[in-house]
Coordinates of C-alpha atoms in Angstrom, one line a residue:
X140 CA 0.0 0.0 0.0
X141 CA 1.2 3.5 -0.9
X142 CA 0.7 5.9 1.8
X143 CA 0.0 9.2 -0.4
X144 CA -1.3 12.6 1.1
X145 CA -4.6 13.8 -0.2
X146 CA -4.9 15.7 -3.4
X147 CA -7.4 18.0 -3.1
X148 CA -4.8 21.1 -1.5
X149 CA -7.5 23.8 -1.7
X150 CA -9.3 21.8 1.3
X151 CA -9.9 24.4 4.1
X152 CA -8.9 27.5 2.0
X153 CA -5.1 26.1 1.7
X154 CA -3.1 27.6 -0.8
X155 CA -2.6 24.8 -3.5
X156 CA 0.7 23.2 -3.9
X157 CA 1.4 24.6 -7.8
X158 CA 4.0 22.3 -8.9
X159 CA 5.4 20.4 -5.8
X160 CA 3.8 16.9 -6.7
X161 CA 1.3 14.8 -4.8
X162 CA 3.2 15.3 -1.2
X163 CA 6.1 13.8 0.8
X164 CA 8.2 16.9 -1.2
X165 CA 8.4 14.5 -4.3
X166 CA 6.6 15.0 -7.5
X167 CA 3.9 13.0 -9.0
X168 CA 6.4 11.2 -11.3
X169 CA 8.8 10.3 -8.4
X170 CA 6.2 8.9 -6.3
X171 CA 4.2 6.7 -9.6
X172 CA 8.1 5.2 -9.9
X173 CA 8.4 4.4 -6.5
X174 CA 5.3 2.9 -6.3
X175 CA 6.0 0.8 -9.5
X176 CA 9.5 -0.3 -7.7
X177 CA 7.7 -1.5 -4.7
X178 CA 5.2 -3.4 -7.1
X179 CA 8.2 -5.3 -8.9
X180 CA 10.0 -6.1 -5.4
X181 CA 6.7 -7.9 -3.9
X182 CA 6.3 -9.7 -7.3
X183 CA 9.8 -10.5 -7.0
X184 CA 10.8 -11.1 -3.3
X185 CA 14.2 -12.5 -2.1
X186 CA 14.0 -15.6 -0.4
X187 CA 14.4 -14.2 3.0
X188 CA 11.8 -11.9 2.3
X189 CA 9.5 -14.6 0.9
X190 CA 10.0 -17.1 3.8
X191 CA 9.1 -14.4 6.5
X192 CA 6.3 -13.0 4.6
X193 CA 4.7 -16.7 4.6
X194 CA 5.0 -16.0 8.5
X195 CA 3.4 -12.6 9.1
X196 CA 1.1 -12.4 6.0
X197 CA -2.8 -13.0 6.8
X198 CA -2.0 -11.9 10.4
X199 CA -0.2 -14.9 11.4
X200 CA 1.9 -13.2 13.8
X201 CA -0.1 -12.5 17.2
X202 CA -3.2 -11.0 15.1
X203 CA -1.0 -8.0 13.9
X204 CA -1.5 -7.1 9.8
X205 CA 1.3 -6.7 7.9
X206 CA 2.0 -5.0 4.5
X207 CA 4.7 -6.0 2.7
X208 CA 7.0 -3.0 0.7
X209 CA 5.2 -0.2 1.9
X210 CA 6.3 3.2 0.4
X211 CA 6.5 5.9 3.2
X212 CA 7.8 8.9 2.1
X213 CA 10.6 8.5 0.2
X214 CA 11.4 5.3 0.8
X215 CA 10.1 1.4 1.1
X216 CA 9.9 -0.3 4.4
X217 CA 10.4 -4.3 3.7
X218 CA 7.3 -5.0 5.8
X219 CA 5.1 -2.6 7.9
X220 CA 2.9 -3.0 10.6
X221 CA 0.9 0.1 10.4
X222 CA -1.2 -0.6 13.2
X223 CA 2.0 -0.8 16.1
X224 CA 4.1 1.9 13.5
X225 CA 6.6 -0.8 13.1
X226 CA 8.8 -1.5 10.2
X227 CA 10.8 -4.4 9.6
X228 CA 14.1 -4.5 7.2
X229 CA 15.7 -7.9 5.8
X230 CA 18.9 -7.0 5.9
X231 CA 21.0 -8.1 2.9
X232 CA 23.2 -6.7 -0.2
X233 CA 21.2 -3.9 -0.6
X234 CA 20.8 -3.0 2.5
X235 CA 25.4 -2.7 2.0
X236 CA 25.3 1.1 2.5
X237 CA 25.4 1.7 6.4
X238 CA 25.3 6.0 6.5
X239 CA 22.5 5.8 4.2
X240 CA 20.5 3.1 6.3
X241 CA 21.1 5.4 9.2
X242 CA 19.6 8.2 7.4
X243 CA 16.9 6.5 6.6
X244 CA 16.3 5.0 9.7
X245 CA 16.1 8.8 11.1
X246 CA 13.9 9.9 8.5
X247 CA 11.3 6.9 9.5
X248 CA 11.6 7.6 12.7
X249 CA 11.0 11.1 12.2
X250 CA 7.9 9.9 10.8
X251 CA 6.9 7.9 14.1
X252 CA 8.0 4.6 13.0
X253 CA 10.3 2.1 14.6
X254 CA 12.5 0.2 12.7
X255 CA 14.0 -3.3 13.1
X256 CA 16.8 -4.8 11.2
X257 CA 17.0 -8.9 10.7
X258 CA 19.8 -10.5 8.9
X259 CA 18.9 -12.5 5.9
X260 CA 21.1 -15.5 7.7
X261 CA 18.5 -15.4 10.5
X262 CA 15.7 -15.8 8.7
X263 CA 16.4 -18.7 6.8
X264 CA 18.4 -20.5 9.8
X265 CA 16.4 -18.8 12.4
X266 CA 12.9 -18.1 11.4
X267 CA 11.1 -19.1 15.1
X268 CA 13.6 -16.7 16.9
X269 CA 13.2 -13.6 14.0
X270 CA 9.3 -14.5 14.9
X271 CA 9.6 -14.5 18.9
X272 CA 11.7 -11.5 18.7
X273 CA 9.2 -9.6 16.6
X274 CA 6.2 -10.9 18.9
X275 CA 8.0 -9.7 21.5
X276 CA 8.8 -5.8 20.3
X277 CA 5.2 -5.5 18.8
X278 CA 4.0 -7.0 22.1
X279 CA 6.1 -4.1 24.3
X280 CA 5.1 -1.1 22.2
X281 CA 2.8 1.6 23.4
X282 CA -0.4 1.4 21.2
X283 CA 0.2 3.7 18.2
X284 CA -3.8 5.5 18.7
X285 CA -4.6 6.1 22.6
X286 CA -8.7 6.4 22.6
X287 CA -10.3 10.0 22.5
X288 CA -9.8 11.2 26.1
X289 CA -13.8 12.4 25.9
X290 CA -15.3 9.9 24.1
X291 CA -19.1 10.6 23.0
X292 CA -21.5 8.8 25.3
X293 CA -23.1 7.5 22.2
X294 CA -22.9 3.5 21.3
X295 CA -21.7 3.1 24.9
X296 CA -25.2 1.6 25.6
X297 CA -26.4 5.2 27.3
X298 CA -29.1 7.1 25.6
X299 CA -30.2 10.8 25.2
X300 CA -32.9 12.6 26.6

């Protein structure tokens, strides 16, 4: 899933944004290649990225939903778990570059994300563990959306008068 700003700028008498794109500060172009780039990697995953997406697709893991090369931004996240804001990278040759994965790890986090790296290596000779470990971390995070602190008394069984 692509996780785009809204369109329609002149919303609440905003000025609109002439020439800047579809939001995220890329243009429209940037964003459609992305998009298509995150298309071709979940039609053709790597085999780490396959065997632990058997694991947490259809909410396998503990109930949470995964989505699997999520653009944010400007980047992809391997697999996100937008409910608990947390991200999951298979780390491999790509992933070679370490200033530019701490960048980027900023930039998500930034965005209210967490991010967790897993070695290819452990998830084909490790799966259970990369599984327990990310139970475990989704299990201990603070809950992404607190409730309304006033919610309306309506559908809480009480009536009007």
């Amino acid at each position: 899933m692509t996780l785009t700003p809204r369109d329609d700028a002149r919303r609440h008498d905003t000025p609109p944004l002439q020439g800047r794109g579809r939001g995220w500060g890329m243009s429209a172009g940037a964003l459609d290649r992305l998009s298509g780039y995150a298309r071709t990697m979940r039609r053709e995953p790597t085999e780490p990225e396959k065997r632990l997406w058997a694991r947490l697709s259809r909410s396998q893991l503990g109930g949470f939903k995964f989505r699997r090369q999520a653009v944010i931004g400007s980047y992809i996240a391997d697999f996100l778990c937008p409910a608990a804001g947390l991200i999951v990278e298979v780390d491999g040759e790509t992933h070679a570059d370490a200033q530019r994965d701490v960048r980027r790890d900023a930039a998500l986090t930034e965005l209210g994300f967490r991010v967790v790296h897993i070695g290819n290596t452990d998830v084909m000779h490790n799966i259970e563990g990369v599984l327990a470990h990310l139970l475990g971390t989704l299990q201990a995070m603070p809950a992404r959306w607190a409730p309304h602190p006033n919610p309306s008394p309506e559908g809480e069984g009480l009536t009007r008068i």
